[in-house]
Amino acid sequence: MHKFTMNAITIMTVLQFTPSFLTPLIGRLLAIPIRRRLEETRRHTLPIITERLANFERKQHDPTFKWQEPNDYLSWHISLAHSENRPDELNPDIIARRLLALDFAALHTTAMGSINCVLDIIASPSSDGYIPRIRSEVTQVLAEGGGVWSKAALNRCHLTDSAFRESLRVSNFMSRNVQKKVLHPEGLGNKAEGWTAPRGAYIAVDMHNPQHDPEIYPDPERYDAFRFATSLTQELPTAASTDRENGRSSTETSRGNTVVLTTSGIFLPFGHGRHACPGRFFIAVEIKLMLAYMVINYEIEPLVQRPRNRWLGGIRLPPTKTMIRVKRREGSV
């Protein structure tokens, strides 16, 4: 799946600089590795998909068939296709393609987010204070839940949530977000501001600079894991933002508006507005579970200096080859 993601990103990057009359030819040539990844996916997933479809079909027509569908994407996809009367979405090949698209959207962003978060925590001069407090929080919350994680339990992990949100802020992996292409033949303009974007131009929102603006975030280049773990009544420096979607001011004066899921005009890792990334709910659960497991079960050696991320065009990649030293804690699972 990693190779598929990198192949797709390479194609998108190259085609942006390819003359339009060459796009059909260059696109087909560059897509050869993509077709190879698709065949590999089919080989591994089609037997599972076919079996799942057969079990769904049998359960619909045989009340005595004792089979409980797994709670996973395949079951969700098949159930939704049935409920919407979409036989085309029950084609095994289509489902296999959907899996590739889903993994493209989920895997590389989750990997970058988790790498950045771990490195930001352990390379911070305050890491000796961050890790014990996160460990204390997740241990207490897990014990209160009888040793079982739930969404409600994760929602109470305010320090862990703040550590991840702060990492997304300071180690943003894009320079801009919410990118759109102008399609109107006459372009798009703003007479009051005196600019016009012609058809085919791209318009995006600056993501990097607002998240590193000292007037919004004091000492913006410093990773402060608990920057967003404020009291319920303390007003945060994002008070000027406006939630146009809900038609009201979104002055962030409560923790509910500073959790990692919350988007705003000055926090854009997941975009903003109606088309904000729907997968942010899932990645928040993933990263918090990962951090909880890590600090409960391992001692991690701090880094003297945080390895630098590198820019590749408008994308900021984490140092994936960095090695860290860990030791399993006594009494851990």
Coordinates of C-alpha atoms in Angstrom, one line a residue:
M1 CA 0.0 0.0 0.0
H2 CA 2.9 2.3 0.7
K3 CA 4.2 1.8 -2.9
F4 CA 0.7 2.5 -4.3
T5 CA 0.5 5.8 -2.3
M6 CA 4.0 6.9 -3.5
N7 CA 3.2 5.9 -7.1
A8 CA 0.0 8.0 -7.0
I9 CA 1.7 11.0 -5.4
T10 CA 4.4 10.8 -8.1
I11 CA 1.9 10.8 -10.9
M12 CA 0.0 13.7 -9.5
T13 CA 3.2 15.7 -9.1
V14 CA 4.5 15.0 -12.6
L15 CA 1.2 15.6 -14.3
Q16 CA 1.0 19.1 -12.8
F17 CA 4.1 20.0 -14.9
T18 CA 3.1 18.1 -18.0
P19 CA 1.7 20.0 -21.0
S20 CA -2.0 19.2 -21.5
F21 CA -1.5 17.6 -24.9
L22 CA 0.9 15.1 -23.4
T23 CA -1.1 14.2 -20.4
P24 CA -3.0 11.3 -21.9
L25 CA 0.3 9.6 -23.0
I26 CA 2.4 10.4 -19.9
G27 CA -0.5 9.6 -17.6
R28 CA -0.9 6.1 -19.1
L29 CA 2.8 5.4 -18.9
L30 CA 3.1 6.6 -15.3
A31 CA 0.0 4.5 -14.3
I32 CA 1.7 1.2 -15.2
P33 CA 2.9 0.8 -11.5
I34 CA -0.6 1.7 -10.3
R35 CA -2.1 -1.1 -12.4
R36 CA 0.5 -3.5 -11.0
R37 CA -0.4 -2.5 -7.4
L38 CA -4.1 -3.0 -8.3
E39 CA -3.4 -6.5 -9.5
E40 CA -1.5 -7.3 -6.2
T41 CA -4.4 -5.9 -4.2
R42 CA -6.9 -8.1 -6.2
R43 CA -4.8 -11.2 -5.6
H44 CA -4.8 -10.7 -1.8
T45 CA -8.3 -9.2 -1.3
L46 CA -10.7 -10.8 -3.9
P47 CA -10.9 -14.2 -2.0
I48 CA -11.9 -12.4 1.2
I49 CA -14.3 -10.0 -0.6
T50 CA -16.0 -12.9 -2.5
E51 CA -16.4 -14.9 0.7
R52 CA -17.8 -12.0 2.6
L53 CA -20.3 -11.3 -0.2
A54 CA -21.4 -14.9 -0.2
N55 CA -21.9 -14.9 3.6
F56 CA -24.1 -11.8 3.3
E57 CA -26.1 -13.3 0.6
R58 CA -26.6 -16.6 2.4
K59 CA -27.6 -14.8 5.7
Q60 CA -30.3 -12.9 3.8
H61 CA -31.9 -16.0 2.5
D62 CA -31.1 -18.6 5.2
P63 CA -32.3 -17.7 8.8
T64 CA -30.5 -20.7 10.2
F65 CA -27.1 -19.5 9.0
K66 CA -25.3 -18.5 12.2
W67 CA -22.8 -16.0 11.0
Q68 CA -22.1 -12.5 12.4
E69 CA -20.5 -10.1 10.0
P70 CA -17.3 -8.5 11.2
N71 CA -17.4 -4.9 12.2
D72 CA -15.1 -3.6 9.4
Y73 CA -15.0 -1.6 6.2
L74 CA -16.0 -4.5 4.0
S75 CA -19.2 -5.1 6.0
W76 CA -20.0 -1.4 6.1
H77 CA -19.5 -1.2 2.3
I78 CA -21.7 -4.2 1.5
S79 CA -24.4 -3.1 4.0
L80 CA -24.5 0.4 2.5
A81 CA -24.6 -0.9 -1.0
H82 CA -27.6 -3.1 -0.1
S83 CA -29.5 -0.3 1.7
E84 CA -29.0 2.0 -1.2
N85 CA -29.8 -0.6 -3.9
R86 CA -26.4 -0.2 -5.5
P87 CA -25.5 -3.5 -7.2
D88 CA -22.6 -1.9 -9.0
E89 CA -21.0 -1.4 -5.5
L90 CA -21.2 -5.1 -4.8
N91 CA -18.8 -5.9 -7.6
P92 CA -15.7 -7.5 -6.0
D93 CA -13.4 -5.6 -8.3
I94 CA -15.0 -2.3 -7.4
I95 CA -14.7 -3.1 -3.7
A96 CA -11.0 -3.9 -4.1
R97 CA -10.5 -0.6 -5.8
R98 CA -12.3 1.2 -3.0
L99 CA -9.9 -0.4 -0.5
L100 CA -6.9 1.0 -2.4
A101 CA -8.4 4.5 -2.4
L102 CA -9.2 4.2 1.3
D103 CA -5.7 3.2 2.2
F104 CA -4.3 6.0 0.1
A105 CA -6.2 8.5 2.1
A106 CA -5.5 6.9 5.5
L107 CA -2.1 5.3 5.7
H108 CA 0.5 7.9 4.7
T109 CA -1.1 10.7 6.6
T110 CA -1.5 8.6 9.7
A111 CA 2.1 7.5 9.4
M112 CA 3.4 11.1 9.0
G113 CA 1.2 12.3 11.9
S114 CA 2.4 9.6 14.3
I115 CA 6.1 10.0 13.4
N116 CA 5.9 13.7 13.9
C117 CA 4.1 13.4 17.2
V118 CA 6.5 10.9 18.7
L119 CA 9.5 13.0 17.6
D120 CA 8.1 16.2 18.8
I121 CA 7.4 14.8 22.2
I122 CA 10.7 13.0 22.8
A123 CA 12.9 15.8 21.3
S124 CA 11.3 18.5 23.4
P125 CA 13.4 19.9 26.2
S126 CA 10.3 19.3 28.4
S127 CA 9.9 15.6 27.3
D128 CA 10.8 14.4 30.8
G129 CA 7.6 16.2 32.0
Y130 CA 5.4 15.4 29.0
I131 CA 5.7 11.6 29.0
P132 CA 5.0 11.0 32.7
R133 CA 1.9 13.2 32.6
I134 CA 0.6 11.6 29.5
R135 CA 1.3 8.2 31.0
S136 CA -0.5 9.1 34.2
E137 CA -3.5 10.4 32.3
V138 CA -3.9 7.4 30.0
T139 CA -3.3 4.9 32.9
Q140 CA -6.0 6.5 35.0
V141 CA -8.5 6.7 32.2
L142 CA -7.8 3.1 31.2
A143 CA -8.3 1.9 34.8
E144 CA -11.6 3.8 35.1
G145 CA -12.8 2.0 32.0
G146 CA -12.0 -1.4 33.4
G147 CA -8.9 -1.9 31.3
V148 CA -10.9 -1.4 28.0
W149 CA -10.6 1.5 25.7
S150 CA -13.7 3.2 24.4
K151 CA -14.3 6.4 22.4
A152 CA -15.7 8.1 25.6
A153 CA -12.5 7.1 27.4
L154 CA -10.3 8.5 24.7
N155 CA -12.3 11.8 24.8
R156 CA -11.1 12.2 28.4
C157 CA -7.5 12.0 27.5
H158 CA -7.1 15.8 27.2
L159 CA -3.3 15.9 27.6
T160 CA -2.8 13.2 24.9
D161 CA -5.2 15.0 22.6
S162 CA -3.4 18.3 23.1
A163 CA 0.0 16.7 22.4
F164 CA -1.2 15.4 19.0
R165 CA -2.9 18.7 18.1
E166 CA 0.2 20.7 18.9
S167 CA 2.3 18.4 16.8
L168 CA -0.1 18.9 13.8
R169 CA 0.3 22.6 14.4
V170 CA 4.0 22.9 14.7
S171 CA 5.0 20.1 12.3
N172 CA 2.4 20.7 9.7
F173 CA 3.0 18.4 6.7
M174 CA 1.7 20.9 4.0
S175 CA 2.4 24.5 3.2
R176 CA -1.2 25.1 2.0
N177 CA -4.5 23.3 2.2
V178 CA -8.1 23.4 0.9
Q179 CA -6.8 23.7 -2.7
K180 CA -9.3 24.3 -5.5
K181 CA -9.0 24.7 -9.2
V182 CA -10.8 27.5 -11.0
L183 CA -13.2 26.0 -13.6
H184 CA -15.3 29.0 -14.7
P185 CA -14.4 30.1 -18.2
E186 CA -14.1 33.7 -17.1
G187 CA -12.0 32.9 -14.1
L188 CA -12.6 34.0 -10.5
G189 CA -11.9 37.4 -9.1
N190 CA -12.4 39.8 -6.3
K191 CA -12.9 43.4 -7.5
A192 CA -12.7 44.9 -4.1
E193 CA -9.2 43.4 -3.6
G194 CA -8.2 43.8 -7.3
W195 CA -7.3 40.3 -8.3
T196 CA -8.4 37.8 -10.8
A197 CA -7.5 34.1 -11.0
P198 CA -7.9 32.7 -14.6
R199 CA -9.5 29.4 -15.5
G200 CA -7.1 26.6 -14.6
A201 CA -5.4 28.4 -11.7
Y202 CA -5.3 26.9 -8.3
I203 CA -6.4 28.7 -5.2
A204 CA -5.5 27.5 -1.7
V205 CA -5.4 28.6 1.9
D206 CA -2.1 29.3 3.6
M207 CA -1.7 26.6 6.2
H208 CA 1.9 27.0 7.4
N209 CA 2.1 30.7 8.3
P210 CA -1.1 31.0 10.5
Q211 CA 0.0 28.0 12.5
H212 CA 3.4 29.6 13.1
D213 CA 2.2 33.2 13.7
P214 CA 3.4 34.6 17.1
E215 CA 0.3 36.8 17.3
I216 CA -1.8 33.7 17.3
Y217 CA 0.4 31.1 19.0
P218 CA 3.0 32.6 21.5
D219 CA 6.5 31.2 20.8
P220 CA 5.1 29.3 17.7
E221 CA 8.2 27.4 16.8
R222 CA 8.3 25.7 20.2
Y223 CA 6.5 22.4 20.7
D224 CA 4.3 22.9 23.8
A225 CA 2.5 19.5 24.2
F226 CA -0.1 20.9 26.6
R227 CA -0.7 24.2 24.7
F228 CA -4.3 23.3 24.1
A229 CA -5.0 21.5 27.4
T230 CA -6.3 24.7 29.0
S231 CA -9.0 25.2 31.6
L232 CA -12.6 25.3 30.4
T233 CA -12.9 29.0 31.0
Q234 CA -9.5 30.2 29.7
E235 CA -9.8 32.1 26.4
L236 CA -7.4 30.8 23.8
P237 CA -5.5 32.8 21.2
T238 CA -7.8 31.6 18.4
A239 CA -10.7 33.8 19.5
A240 CA -10.8 35.8 16.3
S241 CA -11.8 32.8 14.1
T242 CA -15.3 32.7 12.7
D243 CA -17.3 29.6 12.1
R244 CA -19.1 30.6 8.9
E245 CA -20.6 27.1 8.4
N246 CA -22.7 27.4 11.6
G247 CA -23.3 31.2 11.1
R248 CA -21.8 32.1 14.5
S249 CA -18.6 33.2 16.1
S250 CA -16.4 30.3 17.1
T251 CA -14.5 32.1 19.8
E252 CA -12.5 29.3 21.3
T253 CA -13.2 29.6 25.0
S254 CA -13.7 26.0 25.9
R255 CA -11.9 22.7 25.6
G256 CA -14.6 21.5 23.3
N257 CA -13.2 23.9 20.6
T258 CA -9.5 23.0 21.1
V259 CA -9.6 19.2 20.6
V260 CA -7.6 17.8 17.7
L261 CA -10.8 17.3 15.7
T262 CA -11.7 20.9 15.7
T263 CA -10.8 22.9 12.5
S264 CA -10.6 26.7 12.1
G265 CA -9.1 29.3 9.9
I266 CA -5.9 29.1 11.9
F267 CA -5.7 25.3 12.4
L268 CA -6.0 23.6 9.0
P269 CA -4.3 20.1 9.0
F270 CA -7.7 18.6 8.2
G271 CA -9.0 21.5 6.1
H272 CA -12.0 23.5 7.2
G273 CA -15.7 24.0 6.6
R274 CA -18.1 21.6 5.0
H275 CA -15.4 19.5 3.3
A276 CA -13.1 19.1 6.3
C277 CA -11.5 15.7 6.3
P278 CA -14.0 13.1 7.6
G279 CA -11.2 10.7 8.5
R280 CA -10.0 13.0 11.3
F281 CA -12.2 11.3 13.7
F282 CA -10.5 8.0 12.9
I283 CA -6.9 9.3 13.0
A284 CA -7.5 11.0 16.3
V285 CA -8.5 7.6 17.8
E286 CA -5.5 5.8 16.1
I287 CA -2.9 8.3 17.3
K288 CA -4.2 8.5 20.9
L289 CA -4.3 4.8 21.2
M290 CA -0.8 4.5 19.8
L291 CA 0.6 7.1 22.2
A292 CA -1.2 5.5 25.1
Y293 CA 0.2 2.1 24.3
M294 CA 3.6 3.5 23.8
V295 CA 3.9 5.4 27.1
I296 CA 2.3 2.6 29.1
N297 CA 4.5 -0.1 27.8
Y298 CA 7.8 1.5 27.0
E299 CA 10.5 3.9 28.3
I300 CA 11.7 6.1 25.5
E301 CA 15.1 7.7 25.4
P302 CA 14.8 11.5 24.7
L303 CA 16.5 12.9 21.6
V304 CA 19.0 15.8 22.1
Q305 CA 17.8 17.4 18.9
R306 CA 14.7 16.9 16.8
P307 CA 15.6 15.5 13.3
R308 CA 14.5 18.1 10.8
N309 CA 11.6 17.5 8.4
R310 CA 12.3 18.2 4.7
W311 CA 10.2 20.1 2.2
L312 CA 9.2 18.4 -1.1
G313 CA 7.4 21.1 -3.0
G314 CA 4.5 22.0 -0.8
I315 CA 4.7 18.8 1.3
R316 CA 6.7 18.6 4.5
L317 CA 8.0 15.0 5.1
P318 CA 9.1 13.6 8.5
P319 CA 12.5 11.9 8.8
T320 CA 11.3 8.4 8.4
K321 CA 14.8 6.9 8.8
T322 CA 15.3 8.3 12.3
M323 CA 16.0 5.6 14.9
I324 CA 14.9 5.9 18.5
R325 CA 15.8 3.8 21.6
V326 CA 13.0 2.2 23.6
K327 CA 12.9 -0.3 26.5
R328 CA 9.9 -2.3 27.6
R329 CA 8.7 -1.2 31.1
E330 CA 8.6 -3.7 33.9
G331 CA 5.2 -5.2 34.3
S332 CA 4.0 -4.1 30.9
V333 CA 2.0 -6.4 28.6

